[in-house]
């Protein structure tokens, strides 16, 4: 038996998305670009119209609104979003005595990972033409950045990330790398 999704609180979700987006000074287009979805998908979510299917775009926007995974569904069921605290997991591991990375990485990389600058995003990108080789990217922002500066930095990273994914290999066959994980 399938759940009737048209009876969920779509208007409440639309209001919550709009409020969270506005609080981060994000336009619909900027949220769409950060989330890797179309602006029309953001507009549809903010329309508040009931849907018969759960939109995949909902999970994609949650981290960019500062929400934990599943927050959109919680709102649809009458609850509230769960905010995600900013945590520097890698930095915490390094400071907590887990120094195995210190033995494997150059000091300048360890220093960057240990910085108190806010973590904006990260990605692991498979390198084209090489089985198993990958590149890890950690994107930090300025500690005193305004929401507009954070938005600008995230959009710059998204443009750079798209370029990185399109780099052809040395043979020029244009192999497309894949992102293994990221926000």
Coordinates of C-alpha atoms in Angstrom, one line a residue:
X1 CA 0.0 0.0 0.0
X2 CA 1.5 3.3 -1.0
X3 CA 1.2 6.5 1.0
X4 CA -0.9 9.3 -0.4
X5 CA 1.7 12.0 -0.7
X6 CA -0.8 14.6 -1.8
X7 CA -1.9 14.9 1.8
X8 CA 1.5 15.9 3.1
X9 CA 2.3 19.5 4.1
X10 CA 3.7 20.8 0.8
X11 CA 2.9 24.4 1.6
X12 CA 4.8 24.2 4.9
X13 CA 7.8 22.7 3.1
X14 CA 7.7 25.5 0.5
X15 CA 7.6 28.1 3.2
X16 CA 10.5 26.5 5.1
X17 CA 12.6 26.1 1.9
X18 CA 12.0 29.8 1.0
X19 CA 12.9 31.0 4.5
X20 CA 16.1 28.9 4.7
X21 CA 17.2 30.0 1.3
X22 CA 16.5 33.7 2.1
X23 CA 18.3 33.3 5.4
X24 CA 21.4 32.2 3.4
X25 CA 20.9 35.0 0.9
X26 CA 20.6 32.5 -1.9
X27 CA 18.5 33.1 -5.0
X28 CA 16.6 30.2 -6.5
X29 CA 19.2 30.0 -9.2
X30 CA 22.1 29.9 -6.8
X31 CA 20.5 27.2 -4.7
X32 CA 19.8 25.2 -7.9
X33 CA 23.5 25.5 -9.0
X34 CA 24.8 24.6 -5.6
X35 CA 22.5 21.5 -5.4
X36 CA 23.1 20.4 -9.0
X37 CA 19.5 20.7 -10.0
X38 CA 17.5 23.0 -12.3
X39 CA 16.1 26.3 -11.1
X40 CA 12.7 25.0 -12.2
X41 CA 13.1 22.2 -9.6
X42 CA 13.6 24.8 -6.9
X43 CA 10.7 26.8 -8.1
X44 CA 8.5 23.6 -8.0
X45 CA 9.5 22.8 -4.5
X46 CA 8.7 26.4 -3.4
X47 CA 5.3 26.3 -5.2
X48 CA 3.8 24.3 -2.4
X49 CA 1.7 22.3 -4.8
X50 CA 0.9 18.7 -3.7
X51 CA 2.8 16.0 -5.5
X52 CA 2.1 12.3 -5.9
X53 CA 5.8 11.4 -5.9
X54 CA 8.6 12.5 -3.6
X55 CA 10.9 14.8 -5.6
X56 CA 14.6 13.7 -5.7
X57 CA 15.6 17.3 -5.7
X58 CA 14.5 17.6 -2.1
X59 CA 17.4 15.6 -0.7
X60 CA 19.8 17.5 -2.9
X61 CA 18.9 21.0 -1.5
X62 CA 18.9 20.0 2.2
X63 CA 22.6 20.4 2.9
X64 CA 22.7 23.8 1.2
X65 CA 19.8 25.0 3.4
X66 CA 21.7 23.9 6.5
X67 CA 19.4 20.9 7.1
X68 CA 20.2 17.3 8.0
X69 CA 19.2 14.6 5.6
X70 CA 15.5 13.8 5.8
X71 CA 14.6 17.2 7.1
X72 CA 12.3 17.9 4.1
X73 CA 10.3 14.7 4.7
X74 CA 10.1 15.6 8.4
X75 CA 8.5 19.0 7.4
X76 CA 6.1 17.3 5.1
X77 CA 5.0 15.1 8.0
X78 CA 4.4 18.2 10.2
X79 CA 7.8 18.4 11.9
X80 CA 10.7 20.8 11.6
X81 CA 14.1 20.6 9.8
X82 CA 17.0 19.4 11.8
X83 CA 19.9 21.9 11.5
X84 CA 23.3 20.6 10.7
X85 CA 26.1 21.9 12.9
X86 CA 29.3 22.8 11.2
X87 CA 31.9 20.2 12.2
X88 CA 35.5 19.9 11.0
X89 CA 35.6 16.1 11.2
X90 CA 39.1 15.8 9.7
X91 CA 40.4 18.6 12.0
X92 CA 38.9 16.9 15.0
X93 CA 40.5 13.6 14.0
X94 CA 43.9 15.2 13.7
X95 CA 43.7 17.1 16.9
X96 CA 42.3 14.1 18.8
X97 CA 45.5 12.1 18.5
X98 CA 44.7 10.3 15.2
X99 CA 47.9 11.4 13.6
X100 CA 48.0 8.7 10.9
X101 CA 47.3 11.5 8.3
X102 CA 50.3 13.5 9.6
X103 CA 52.6 10.6 8.5
X104 CA 51.0 10.4 5.1
X105 CA 50.4 14.0 4.1
X106 CA 52.7 17.1 3.6
X107 CA 52.6 19.5 6.5
X108 CA 51.0 22.3 4.4
X109 CA 48.1 19.9 3.7
X110 CA 47.8 19.0 7.4
X111 CA 47.9 22.7 8.3
X112 CA 45.1 23.4 5.9
X113 CA 43.0 20.5 7.2
X114 CA 43.5 21.7 10.8
X115 CA 42.5 25.3 10.0
X116 CA 39.5 26.7 11.8
X117 CA 38.2 28.1 8.6
X118 CA 34.7 26.9 7.8
X119 CA 34.4 23.8 5.6
X120 CA 32.3 24.7 2.6
X121 CA 32.4 21.5 0.6
X122 CA 34.5 18.5 -0.3
X123 CA 34.7 16.0 -3.2
X124 CA 36.5 12.9 -4.3
X125 CA 36.9 12.9 -8.1
X126 CA 38.0 9.8 -10.0
X127 CA 40.8 10.7 -12.4
X128 CA 40.2 9.8 -16.0
X129 CA 42.1 7.0 -17.6
X130 CA 43.6 5.7 -14.3
X131 CA 41.9 2.9 -12.4
X132 CA 41.5 3.8 -8.7
X133 CA 43.4 7.1 -8.8
X134 CA 41.4 9.9 -7.4
X135 CA 41.8 13.5 -6.3
X136 CA 40.4 14.8 -2.9
X137 CA 39.3 18.4 -2.7
X138 CA 38.5 20.2 0.6
X139 CA 37.0 23.7 0.1
X140 CA 37.4 26.1 3.1
X141 CA 36.0 29.6 3.3
X142 CA 37.0 32.7 5.3
X143 CA 36.1 32.5 9.0
X144 CA 34.4 35.9 9.0
X145 CA 32.7 35.5 5.6
X146 CA 29.2 37.0 5.1
X147 CA 26.5 34.7 3.6
X148 CA 27.0 36.5 0.3
X149 CA 30.7 35.7 0.3
X150 CA 30.1 32.1 1.2
X151 CA 27.6 31.9 -1.6
X152 CA 30.1 33.4 -4.0
X153 CA 32.8 31.0 -2.8
X154 CA 30.5 28.0 -3.2
X155 CA 29.5 29.0 -6.7
X156 CA 33.2 29.5 -7.7
X157 CA 33.9 26.0 -6.4
X158 CA 31.0 24.5 -8.4
X159 CA 32.3 26.1 -11.6
X160 CA 35.8 24.8 -10.8
X161 CA 34.4 21.4 -9.9
X162 CA 32.6 21.2 -13.3
X163 CA 35.9 22.1 -15.1
X164 CA 37.8 19.4 -13.1
X165 CA 35.3 16.8 -14.1
X166 CA 35.7 17.7 -17.8
X167 CA 39.5 17.5 -18.0
X168 CA 40.5 15.2 -20.8
X169 CA 43.2 12.6 -20.1
X170 CA 46.6 12.8 -21.8
X171 CA 45.4 10.7 -24.7
X172 CA 42.8 13.4 -25.4
X173 CA 39.9 11.0 -25.3
X174 CA 38.0 13.3 -22.9
X175 CA 37.3 10.6 -20.3
X176 CA 34.9 11.9 -17.7
X177 CA 35.9 11.5 -14.1
X178 CA 33.2 10.7 -11.6
X179 CA 32.6 12.2 -8.2
X180 CA 32.8 9.4 -5.6
X181 CA 31.3 11.6 -2.8
X182 CA 30.8 15.2 -1.9
X183 CA 28.1 17.6 -0.6

